PDB file of C-alpha atoms in Angstrom:
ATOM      1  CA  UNK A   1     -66.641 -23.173   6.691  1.00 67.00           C
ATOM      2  CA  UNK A   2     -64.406 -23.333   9.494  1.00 68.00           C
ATOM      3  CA  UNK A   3     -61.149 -23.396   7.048  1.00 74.00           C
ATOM      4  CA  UNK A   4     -63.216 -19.918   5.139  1.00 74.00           C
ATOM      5  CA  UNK A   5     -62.734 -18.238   8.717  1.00 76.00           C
ATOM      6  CA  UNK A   6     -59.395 -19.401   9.497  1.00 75.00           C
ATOM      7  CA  UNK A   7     -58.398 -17.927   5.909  1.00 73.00           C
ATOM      8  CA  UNK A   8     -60.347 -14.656   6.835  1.00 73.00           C
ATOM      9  CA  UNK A   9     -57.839 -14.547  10.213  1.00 76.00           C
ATOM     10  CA  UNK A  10     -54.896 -15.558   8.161  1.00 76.00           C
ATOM     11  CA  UNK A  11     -55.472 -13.331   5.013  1.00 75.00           C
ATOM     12  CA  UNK A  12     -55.144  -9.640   5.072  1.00 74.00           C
ATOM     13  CA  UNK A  13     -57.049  -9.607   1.485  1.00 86.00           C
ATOM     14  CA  UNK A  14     -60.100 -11.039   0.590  1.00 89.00           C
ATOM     15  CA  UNK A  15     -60.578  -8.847  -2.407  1.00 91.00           C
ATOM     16  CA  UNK A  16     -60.821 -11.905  -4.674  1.00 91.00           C
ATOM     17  CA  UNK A  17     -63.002 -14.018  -2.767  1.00 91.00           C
ATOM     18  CA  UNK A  18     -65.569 -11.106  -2.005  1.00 93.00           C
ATOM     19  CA  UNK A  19     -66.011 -11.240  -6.136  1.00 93.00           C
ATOM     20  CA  UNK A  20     -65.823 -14.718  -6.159  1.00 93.00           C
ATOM     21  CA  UNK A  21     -69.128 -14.589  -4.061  1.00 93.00           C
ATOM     22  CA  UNK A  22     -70.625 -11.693  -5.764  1.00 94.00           C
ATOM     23  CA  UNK A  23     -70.349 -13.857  -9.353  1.00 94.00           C
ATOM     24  CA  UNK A  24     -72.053 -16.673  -7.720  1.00 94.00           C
ATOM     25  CA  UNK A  25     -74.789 -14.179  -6.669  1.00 94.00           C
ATOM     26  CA  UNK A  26     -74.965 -13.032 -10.179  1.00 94.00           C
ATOM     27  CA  UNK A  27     -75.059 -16.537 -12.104  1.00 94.00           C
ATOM     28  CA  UNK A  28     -78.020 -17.582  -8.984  1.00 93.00           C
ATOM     29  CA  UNK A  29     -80.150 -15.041 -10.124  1.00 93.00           C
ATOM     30  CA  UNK A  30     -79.569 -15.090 -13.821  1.00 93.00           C
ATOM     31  CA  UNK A  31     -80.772 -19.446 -13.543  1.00 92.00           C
ATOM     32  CA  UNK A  32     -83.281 -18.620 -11.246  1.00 91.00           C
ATOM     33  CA  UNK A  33     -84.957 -15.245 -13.563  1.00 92.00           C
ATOM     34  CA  UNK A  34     -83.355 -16.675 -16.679  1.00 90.00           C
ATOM     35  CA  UNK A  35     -83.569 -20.991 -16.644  1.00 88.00           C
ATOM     36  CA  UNK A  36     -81.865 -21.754 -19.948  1.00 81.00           C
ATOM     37  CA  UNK A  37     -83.607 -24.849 -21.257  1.00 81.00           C
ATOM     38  CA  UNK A  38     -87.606 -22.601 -20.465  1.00 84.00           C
ATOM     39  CA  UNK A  39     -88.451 -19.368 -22.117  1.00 87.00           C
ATOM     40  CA  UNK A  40     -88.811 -15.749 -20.866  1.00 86.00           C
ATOM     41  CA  UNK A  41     -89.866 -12.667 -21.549  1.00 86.00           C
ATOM     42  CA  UNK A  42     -88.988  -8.982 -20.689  1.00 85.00           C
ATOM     43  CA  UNK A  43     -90.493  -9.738 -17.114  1.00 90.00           C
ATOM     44  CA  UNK A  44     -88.558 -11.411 -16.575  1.00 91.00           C
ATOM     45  CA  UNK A  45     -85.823  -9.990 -16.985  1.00 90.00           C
ATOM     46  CA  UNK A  46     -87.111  -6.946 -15.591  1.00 91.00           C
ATOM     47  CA  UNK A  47     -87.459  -8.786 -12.410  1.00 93.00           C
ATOM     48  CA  UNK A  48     -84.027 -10.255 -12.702  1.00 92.00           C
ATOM     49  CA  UNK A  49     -82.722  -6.253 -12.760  1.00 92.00           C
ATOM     50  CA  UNK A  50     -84.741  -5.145  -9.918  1.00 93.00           C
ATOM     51  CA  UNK A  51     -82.866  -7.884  -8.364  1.00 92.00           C
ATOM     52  CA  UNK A  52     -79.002  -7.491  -9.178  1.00 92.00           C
ATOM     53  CA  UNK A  53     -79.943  -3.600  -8.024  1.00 92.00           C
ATOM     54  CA  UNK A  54     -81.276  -4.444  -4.642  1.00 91.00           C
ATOM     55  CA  UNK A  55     -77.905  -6.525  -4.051  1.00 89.00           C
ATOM     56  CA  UNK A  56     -75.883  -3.556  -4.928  1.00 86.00           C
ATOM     57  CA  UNK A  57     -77.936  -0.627  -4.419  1.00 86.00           C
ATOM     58  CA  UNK A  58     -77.095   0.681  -7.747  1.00 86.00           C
ATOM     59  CA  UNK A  59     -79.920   0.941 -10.783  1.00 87.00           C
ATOM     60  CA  UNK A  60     -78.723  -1.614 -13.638  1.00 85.00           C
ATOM     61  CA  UNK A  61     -79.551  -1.676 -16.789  1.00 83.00           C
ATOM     62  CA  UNK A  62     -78.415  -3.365 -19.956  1.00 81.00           C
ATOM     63  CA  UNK A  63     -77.562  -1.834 -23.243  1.00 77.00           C
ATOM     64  CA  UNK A  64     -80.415  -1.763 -25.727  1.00 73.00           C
ATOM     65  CA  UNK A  65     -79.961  -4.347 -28.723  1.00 66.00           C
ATOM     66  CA  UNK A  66     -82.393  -3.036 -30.925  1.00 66.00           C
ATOM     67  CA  UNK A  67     -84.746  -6.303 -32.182  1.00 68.00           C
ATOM     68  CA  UNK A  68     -82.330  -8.633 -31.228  1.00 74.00           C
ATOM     69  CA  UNK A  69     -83.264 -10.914 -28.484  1.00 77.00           C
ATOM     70  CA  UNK A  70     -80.071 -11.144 -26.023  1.00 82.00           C
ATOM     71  CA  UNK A  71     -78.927 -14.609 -24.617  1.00 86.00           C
ATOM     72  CA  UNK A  72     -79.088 -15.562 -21.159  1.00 89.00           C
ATOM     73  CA  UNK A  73     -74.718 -15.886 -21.237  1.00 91.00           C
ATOM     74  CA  UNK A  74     -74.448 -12.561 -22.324  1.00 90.00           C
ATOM     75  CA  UNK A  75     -76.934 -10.975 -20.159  1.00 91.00           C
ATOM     76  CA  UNK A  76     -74.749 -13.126 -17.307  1.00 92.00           C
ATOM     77  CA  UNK A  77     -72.018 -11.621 -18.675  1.00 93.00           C
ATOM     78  CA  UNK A  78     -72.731  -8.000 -18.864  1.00 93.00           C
ATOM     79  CA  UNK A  79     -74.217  -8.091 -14.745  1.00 93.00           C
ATOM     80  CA  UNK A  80     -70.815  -9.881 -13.915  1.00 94.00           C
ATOM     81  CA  UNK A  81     -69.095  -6.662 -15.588  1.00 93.00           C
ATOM     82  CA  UNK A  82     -71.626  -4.683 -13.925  1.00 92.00           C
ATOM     83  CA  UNK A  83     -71.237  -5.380 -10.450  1.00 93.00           C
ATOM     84  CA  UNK A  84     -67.625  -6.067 -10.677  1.00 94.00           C
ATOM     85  CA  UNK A  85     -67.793  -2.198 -11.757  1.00 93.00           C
ATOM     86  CA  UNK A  86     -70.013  -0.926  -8.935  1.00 92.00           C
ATOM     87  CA  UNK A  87     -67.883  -2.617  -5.866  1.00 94.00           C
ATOM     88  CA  UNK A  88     -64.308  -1.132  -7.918  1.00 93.00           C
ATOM     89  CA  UNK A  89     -66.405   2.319  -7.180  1.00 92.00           C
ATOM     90  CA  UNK A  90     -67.035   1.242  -3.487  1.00 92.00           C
ATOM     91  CA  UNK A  91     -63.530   0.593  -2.988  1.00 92.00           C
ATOM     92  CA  UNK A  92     -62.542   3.905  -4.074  1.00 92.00           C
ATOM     93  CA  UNK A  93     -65.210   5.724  -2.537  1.00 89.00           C
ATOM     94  CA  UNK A  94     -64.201   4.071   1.082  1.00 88.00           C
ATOM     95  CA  UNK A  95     -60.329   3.547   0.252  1.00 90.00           C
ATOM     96  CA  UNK A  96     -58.522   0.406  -0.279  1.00 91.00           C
ATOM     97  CA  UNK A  97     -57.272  -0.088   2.930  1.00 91.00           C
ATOM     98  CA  UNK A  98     -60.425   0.744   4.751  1.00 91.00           C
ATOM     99  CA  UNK A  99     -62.116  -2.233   2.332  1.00 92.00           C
ATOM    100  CA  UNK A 100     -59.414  -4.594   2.855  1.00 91.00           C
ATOM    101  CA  UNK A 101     -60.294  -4.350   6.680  1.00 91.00           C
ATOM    102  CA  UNK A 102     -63.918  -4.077   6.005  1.00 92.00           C
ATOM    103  CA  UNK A 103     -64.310  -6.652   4.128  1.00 92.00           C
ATOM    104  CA  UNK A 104     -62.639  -9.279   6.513  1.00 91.00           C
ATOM    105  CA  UNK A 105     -64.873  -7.933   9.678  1.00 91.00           C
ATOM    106  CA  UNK A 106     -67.845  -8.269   8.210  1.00 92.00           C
ATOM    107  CA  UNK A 107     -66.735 -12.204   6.572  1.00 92.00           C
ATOM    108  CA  UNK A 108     -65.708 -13.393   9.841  1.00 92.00           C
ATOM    109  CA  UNK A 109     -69.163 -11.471  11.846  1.00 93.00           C
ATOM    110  CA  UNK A 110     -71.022 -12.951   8.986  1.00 93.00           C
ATOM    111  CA  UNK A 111     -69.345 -16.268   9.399  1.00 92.00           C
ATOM    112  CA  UNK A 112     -70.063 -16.342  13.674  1.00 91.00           C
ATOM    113  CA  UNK A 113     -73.175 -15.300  13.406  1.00 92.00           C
ATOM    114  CA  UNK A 114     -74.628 -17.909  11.014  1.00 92.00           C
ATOM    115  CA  UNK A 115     -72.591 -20.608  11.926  1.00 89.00           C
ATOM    116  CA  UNK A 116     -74.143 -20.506  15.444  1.00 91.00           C
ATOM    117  CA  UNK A 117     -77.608 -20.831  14.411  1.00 91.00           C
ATOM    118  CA  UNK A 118     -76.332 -23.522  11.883  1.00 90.00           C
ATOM    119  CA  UNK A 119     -75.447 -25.540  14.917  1.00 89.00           C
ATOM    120  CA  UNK A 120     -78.511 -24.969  16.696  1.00 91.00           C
ATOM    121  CA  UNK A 121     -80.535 -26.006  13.847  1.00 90.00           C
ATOM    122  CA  UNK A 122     -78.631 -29.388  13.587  1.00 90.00           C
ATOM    123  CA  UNK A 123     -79.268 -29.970  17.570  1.00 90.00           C
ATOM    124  CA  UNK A 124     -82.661 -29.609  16.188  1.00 89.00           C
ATOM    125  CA  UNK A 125     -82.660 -32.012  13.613  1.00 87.00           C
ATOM    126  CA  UNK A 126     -80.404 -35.044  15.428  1.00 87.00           C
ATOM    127  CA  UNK A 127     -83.317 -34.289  18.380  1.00 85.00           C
ATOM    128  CA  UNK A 128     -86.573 -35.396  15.482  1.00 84.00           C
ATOM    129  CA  UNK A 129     -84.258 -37.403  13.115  1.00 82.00           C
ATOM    130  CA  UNK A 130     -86.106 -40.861  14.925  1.00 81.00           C
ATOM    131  CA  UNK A 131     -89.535 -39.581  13.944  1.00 80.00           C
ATOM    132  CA  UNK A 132     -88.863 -40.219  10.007  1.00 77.00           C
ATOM    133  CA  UNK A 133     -89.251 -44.235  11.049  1.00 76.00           C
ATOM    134  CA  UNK A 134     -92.433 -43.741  11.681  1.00 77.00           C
ATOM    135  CA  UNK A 135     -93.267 -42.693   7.880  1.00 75.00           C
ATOM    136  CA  UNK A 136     -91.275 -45.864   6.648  1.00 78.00           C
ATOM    137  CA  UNK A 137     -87.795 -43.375   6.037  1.00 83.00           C
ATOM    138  CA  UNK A 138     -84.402 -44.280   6.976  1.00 86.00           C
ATOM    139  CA  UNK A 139     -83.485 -41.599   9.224  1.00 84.00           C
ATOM    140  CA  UNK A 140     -79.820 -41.630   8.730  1.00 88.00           C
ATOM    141  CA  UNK A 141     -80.698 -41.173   5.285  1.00 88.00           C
ATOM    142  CA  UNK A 142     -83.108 -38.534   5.929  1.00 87.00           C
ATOM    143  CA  UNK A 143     -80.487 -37.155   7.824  1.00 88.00           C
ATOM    144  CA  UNK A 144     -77.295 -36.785   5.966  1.00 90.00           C
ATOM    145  CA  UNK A 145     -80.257 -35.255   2.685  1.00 90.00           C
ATOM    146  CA  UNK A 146     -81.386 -32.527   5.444  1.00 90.00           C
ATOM    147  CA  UNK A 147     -77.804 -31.737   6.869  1.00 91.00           C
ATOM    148  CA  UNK A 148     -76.670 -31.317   3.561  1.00 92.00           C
ATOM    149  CA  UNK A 149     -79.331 -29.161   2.425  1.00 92.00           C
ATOM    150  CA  UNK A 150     -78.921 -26.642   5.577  1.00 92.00           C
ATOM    151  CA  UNK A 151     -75.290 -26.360   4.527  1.00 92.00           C
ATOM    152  CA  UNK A 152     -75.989 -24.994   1.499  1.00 92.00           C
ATOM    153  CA  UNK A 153     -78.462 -22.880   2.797  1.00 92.00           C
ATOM    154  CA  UNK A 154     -75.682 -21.730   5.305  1.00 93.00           C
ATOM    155  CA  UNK A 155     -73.322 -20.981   2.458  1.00 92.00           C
ATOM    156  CA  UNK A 156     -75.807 -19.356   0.617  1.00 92.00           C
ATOM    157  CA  UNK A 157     -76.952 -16.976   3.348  1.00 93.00           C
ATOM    158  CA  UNK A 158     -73.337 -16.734   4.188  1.00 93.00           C
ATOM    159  CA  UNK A 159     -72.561 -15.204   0.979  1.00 93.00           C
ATOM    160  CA  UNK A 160     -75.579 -13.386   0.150  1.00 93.00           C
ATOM    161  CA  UNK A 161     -75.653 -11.443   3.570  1.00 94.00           C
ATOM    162  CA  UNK A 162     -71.685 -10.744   3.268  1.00 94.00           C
ATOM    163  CA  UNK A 163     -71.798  -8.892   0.087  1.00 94.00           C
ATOM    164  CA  UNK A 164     -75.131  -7.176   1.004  1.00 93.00           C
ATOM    165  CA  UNK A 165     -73.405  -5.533   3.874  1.00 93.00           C
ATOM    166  CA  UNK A 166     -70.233  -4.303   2.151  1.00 93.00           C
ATOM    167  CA  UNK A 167     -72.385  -2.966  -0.533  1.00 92.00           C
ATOM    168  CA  UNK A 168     -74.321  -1.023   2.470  1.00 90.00           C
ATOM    169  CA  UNK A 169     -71.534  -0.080   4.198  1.00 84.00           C
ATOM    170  CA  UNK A 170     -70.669   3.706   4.549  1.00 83.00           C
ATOM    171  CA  UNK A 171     -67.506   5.322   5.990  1.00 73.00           C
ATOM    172  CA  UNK A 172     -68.016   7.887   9.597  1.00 74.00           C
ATOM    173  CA  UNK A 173     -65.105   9.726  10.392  1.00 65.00           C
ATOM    174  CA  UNK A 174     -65.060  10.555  14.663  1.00 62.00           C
ATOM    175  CA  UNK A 175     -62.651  13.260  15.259  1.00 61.00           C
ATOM    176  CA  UNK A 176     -60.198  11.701  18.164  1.00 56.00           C
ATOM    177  CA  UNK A 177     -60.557  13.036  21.263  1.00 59.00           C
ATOM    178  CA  UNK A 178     -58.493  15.932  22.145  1.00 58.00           C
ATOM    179  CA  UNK A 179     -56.130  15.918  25.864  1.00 59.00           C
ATOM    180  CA  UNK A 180     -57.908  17.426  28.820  1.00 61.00           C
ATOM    181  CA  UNK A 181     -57.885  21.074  29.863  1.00 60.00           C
ATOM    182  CA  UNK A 182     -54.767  22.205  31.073  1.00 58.00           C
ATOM    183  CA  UNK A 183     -52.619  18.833  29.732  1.00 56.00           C
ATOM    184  CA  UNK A 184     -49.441  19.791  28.555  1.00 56.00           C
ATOM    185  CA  UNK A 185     -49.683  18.693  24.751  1.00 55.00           C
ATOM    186  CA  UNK A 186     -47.298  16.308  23.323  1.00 58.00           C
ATOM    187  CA  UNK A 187     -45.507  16.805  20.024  1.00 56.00           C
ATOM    188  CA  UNK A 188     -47.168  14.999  17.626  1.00 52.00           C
ATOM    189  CA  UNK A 189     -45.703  12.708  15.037  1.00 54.00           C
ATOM    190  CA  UNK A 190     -46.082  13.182  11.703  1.00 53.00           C
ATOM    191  CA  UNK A 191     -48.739  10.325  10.552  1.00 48.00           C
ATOM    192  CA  UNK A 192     -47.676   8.135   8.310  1.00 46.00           C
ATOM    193  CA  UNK A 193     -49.733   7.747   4.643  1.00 47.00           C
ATOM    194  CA  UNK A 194     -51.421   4.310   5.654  1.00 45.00           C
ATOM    195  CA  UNK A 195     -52.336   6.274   9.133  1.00 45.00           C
ATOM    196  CA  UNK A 196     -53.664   9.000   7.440  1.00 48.00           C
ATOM    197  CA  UNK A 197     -55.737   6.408   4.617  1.00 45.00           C
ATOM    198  CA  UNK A 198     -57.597   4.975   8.228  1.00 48.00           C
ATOM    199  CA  UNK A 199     -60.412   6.062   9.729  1.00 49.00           C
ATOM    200  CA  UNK A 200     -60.144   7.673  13.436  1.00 40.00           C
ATOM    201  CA  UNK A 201     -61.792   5.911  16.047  1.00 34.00           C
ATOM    202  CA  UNK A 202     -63.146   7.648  19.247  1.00 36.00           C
ATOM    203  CA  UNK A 203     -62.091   6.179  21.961  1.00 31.00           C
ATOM    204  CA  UNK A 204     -64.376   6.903  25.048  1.00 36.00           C
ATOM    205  CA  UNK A 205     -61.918   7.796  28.127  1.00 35.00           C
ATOM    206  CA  UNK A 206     -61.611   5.588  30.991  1.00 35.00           C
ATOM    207  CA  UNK A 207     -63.445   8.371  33.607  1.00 36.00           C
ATOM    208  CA  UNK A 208     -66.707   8.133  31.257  1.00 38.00           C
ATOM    209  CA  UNK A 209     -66.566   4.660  30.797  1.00 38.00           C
ATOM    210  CA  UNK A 210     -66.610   3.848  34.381  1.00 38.00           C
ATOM    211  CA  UNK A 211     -66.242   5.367  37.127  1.00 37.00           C
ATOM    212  CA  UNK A 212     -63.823   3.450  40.632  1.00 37.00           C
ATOM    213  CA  UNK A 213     -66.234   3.143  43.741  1.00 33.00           C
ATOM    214  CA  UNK A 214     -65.037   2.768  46.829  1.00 35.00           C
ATOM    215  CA  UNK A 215     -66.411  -0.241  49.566  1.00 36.00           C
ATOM    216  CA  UNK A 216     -68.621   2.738  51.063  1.00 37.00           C
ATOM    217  CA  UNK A 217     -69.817   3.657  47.631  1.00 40.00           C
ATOM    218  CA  UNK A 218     -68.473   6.676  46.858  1.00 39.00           C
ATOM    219  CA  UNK A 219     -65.670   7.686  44.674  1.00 42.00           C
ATOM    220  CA  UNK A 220     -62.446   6.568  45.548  1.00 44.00           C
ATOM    221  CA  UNK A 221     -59.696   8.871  45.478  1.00 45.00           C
ATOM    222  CA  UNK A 222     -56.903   8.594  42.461  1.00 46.00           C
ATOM    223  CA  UNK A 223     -53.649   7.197  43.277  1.00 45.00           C
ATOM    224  CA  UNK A 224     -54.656   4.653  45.768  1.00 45.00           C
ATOM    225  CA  UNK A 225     -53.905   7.370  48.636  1.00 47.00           C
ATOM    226  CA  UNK A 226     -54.700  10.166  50.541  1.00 45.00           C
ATOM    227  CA  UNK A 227     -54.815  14.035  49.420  1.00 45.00           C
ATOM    228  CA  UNK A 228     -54.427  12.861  45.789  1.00 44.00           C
ATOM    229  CA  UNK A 229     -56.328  15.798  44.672  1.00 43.00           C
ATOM    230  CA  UNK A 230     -59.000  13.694  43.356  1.00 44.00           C
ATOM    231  CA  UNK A 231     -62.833  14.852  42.844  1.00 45.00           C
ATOM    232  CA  UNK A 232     -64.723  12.916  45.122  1.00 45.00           C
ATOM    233  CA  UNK A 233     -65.250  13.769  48.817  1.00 46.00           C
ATOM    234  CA  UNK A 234     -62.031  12.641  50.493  1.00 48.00           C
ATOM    235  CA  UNK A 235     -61.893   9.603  53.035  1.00 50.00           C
ATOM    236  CA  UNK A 236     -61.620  11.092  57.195  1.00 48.00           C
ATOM    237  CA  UNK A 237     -58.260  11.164  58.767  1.00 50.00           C
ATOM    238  CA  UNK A 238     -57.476   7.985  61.363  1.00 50.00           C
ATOM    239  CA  UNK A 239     -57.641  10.091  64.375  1.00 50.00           C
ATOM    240  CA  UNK A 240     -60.907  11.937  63.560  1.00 51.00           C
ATOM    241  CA  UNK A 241     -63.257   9.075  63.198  1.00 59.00           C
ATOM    242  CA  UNK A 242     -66.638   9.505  64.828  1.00 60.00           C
ATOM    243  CA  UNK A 243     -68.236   7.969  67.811  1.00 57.00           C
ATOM    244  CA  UNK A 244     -70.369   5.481  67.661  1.00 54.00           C
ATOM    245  CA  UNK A 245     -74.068   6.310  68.017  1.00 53.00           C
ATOM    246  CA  UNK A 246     -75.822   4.935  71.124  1.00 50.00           C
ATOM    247  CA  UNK A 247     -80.136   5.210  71.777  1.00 48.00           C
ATOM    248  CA  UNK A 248     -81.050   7.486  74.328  1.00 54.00           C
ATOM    249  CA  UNK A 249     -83.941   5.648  76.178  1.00 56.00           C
ATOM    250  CA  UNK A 250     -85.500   7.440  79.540  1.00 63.00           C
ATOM    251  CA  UNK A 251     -84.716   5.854  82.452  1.00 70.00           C
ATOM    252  CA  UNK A 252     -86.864   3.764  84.538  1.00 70.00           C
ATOM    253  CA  UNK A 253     -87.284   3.620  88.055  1.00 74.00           C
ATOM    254  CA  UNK A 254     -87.238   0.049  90.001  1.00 72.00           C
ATOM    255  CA  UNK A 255     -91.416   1.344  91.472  1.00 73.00           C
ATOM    256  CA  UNK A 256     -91.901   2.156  88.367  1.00 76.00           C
ATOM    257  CA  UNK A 257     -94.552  -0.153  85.820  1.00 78.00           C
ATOM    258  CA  UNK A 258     -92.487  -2.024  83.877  1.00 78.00           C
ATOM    259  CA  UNK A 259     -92.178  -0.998  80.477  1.00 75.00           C
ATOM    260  CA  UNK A 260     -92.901  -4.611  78.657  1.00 76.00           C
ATOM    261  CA  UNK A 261     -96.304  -3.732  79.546  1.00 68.00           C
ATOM    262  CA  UNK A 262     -97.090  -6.992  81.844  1.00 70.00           C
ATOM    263  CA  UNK A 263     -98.167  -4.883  84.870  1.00 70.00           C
ATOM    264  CA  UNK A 264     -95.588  -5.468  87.153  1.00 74.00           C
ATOM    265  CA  UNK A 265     -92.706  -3.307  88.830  1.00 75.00           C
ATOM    266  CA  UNK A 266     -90.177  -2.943  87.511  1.00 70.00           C
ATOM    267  CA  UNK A 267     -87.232  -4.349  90.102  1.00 70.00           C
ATOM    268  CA  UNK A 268     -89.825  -7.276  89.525  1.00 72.00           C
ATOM    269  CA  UNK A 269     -90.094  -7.942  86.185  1.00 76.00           C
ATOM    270  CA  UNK A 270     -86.893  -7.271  83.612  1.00 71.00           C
ATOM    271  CA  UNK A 271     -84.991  -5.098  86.396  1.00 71.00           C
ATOM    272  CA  UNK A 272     -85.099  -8.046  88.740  1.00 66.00           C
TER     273      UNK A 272
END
């Protein structure tokens, strides 16, 4: 798994493995709808349709043969052709480029995402491995059977969830942010073909991402200094700083009762 995601990095096209996965998809469903050594019916295969369409979002159906009773390799064959077809008309509904890219970001979020709750479920099973003694099983046994079995799951969900997504996925074109009022406006470059194939991204300025406070927690002015023209309230000039504020208390005379309430003067008591 590890050497699939370093070959995601690596790779700038993972055109052929993306079918790779979607064929294994296909041949899954058509042994699990379809066993070859059990009969079936038109149920099916029915169900096996309503299947391959949920995958792809696309309605498939199969040619009509008349009275004769299709085989399970042909009816393999004709989805492989089929969804083959429908992610050719993905790719040109989105653009090749924008697929190539596509299609590796969503392999190697796929890959992160599963793989992490692969690891947690091992931590799980090393931590209640010892319990199998206690129904006369080997638990090294036991667990090289279970680890093995949650890898396959992992590839399997891997795959499955990978070519669900690209199937799902649908192009939004942002228009890029234009320069502020006022900005003198740069010539522009002409873009290049593969620039103009790309989708723009908005990009959300700096000033409404986040915003620099100062230590008193207002805005600090641009520029580090003073008189920077900035927005915020400016910071006071050196010389102008205010005063500090002192209580005015009335005064109290020495006859007077003292004020901590104790009932003495107060030359006797805290003016002593």
């Amino acid at each position: 798994m590890l050497s699939a995601r370093l070959r995601a990095l690596e790779e700038g096209d993972l055109k052929e493995s993306i079918l790779e996965m979607m064929e294994e998809i296909v041949s899954e469903r058509v042994a699990s709808y379809l066993p070859a050594n059990e009969r079936w019916d038109d149920e099916d295969l029915k169900k096996l349709l309503n299947e391959i369409s949920q995958v792809m979002l696309r309605t498939v159906e199969l040619p009509d043969a008349g009275d004769r009773h299709p085989s399970t390799e042909e009816i393999e064959e004709l989805l492989q052709e089929r969804v083959r077809t429908a992610y050719e008309e993905k790719e040109q509904e989105i653009s090749p480029p924008i697929m190539r890219e596509l299609e590796r970001q969503v392999f190697l979020n796929v890959i992160d995402e599963h793989w992490m709750d692969h690891l947690r479920e091992m931590d799980h099973l090393r931590e209640g491995i010892g319990l199998r003694a206690y129904g006369q099983r080997d638990p090294l046994v036991e667990y090289k059977r279970e680890a093995f079995s949650m890898f396959e799951d992992l590839t399997h969900s891997i795959r499955e969830e990978t070519v669900r997504t690209l199937f799902r996925a649908n192009l939004v074109l942002e228009p890029a942010a234009g320069p502020p009022p006022g900005a003198a406006r740069r010539p522009e470059r002409p873009a290049t073909p593969a620039a103009r194939a790309l989708p723009r991204v908005r990009a959300t300025p700096e000033s409404e991402s986040h915003a620099a406070v100062s230590a008193f927690g207002t805005p600090a002015p641009e520029g580090g200094g003073g008189g920077g023209g900035g927005v915020g309230p400016s910071r006071p000039a050196e010389g102008s700083r205010r005063a500090p504020l002192v209580a005015q208390e009335p005064k109290v005379g020495r006859n007077d009762p003292c004020p901590c309430g104790s009932g003495k003067k107060y030359k006797k008591c805290h003016g002593a």
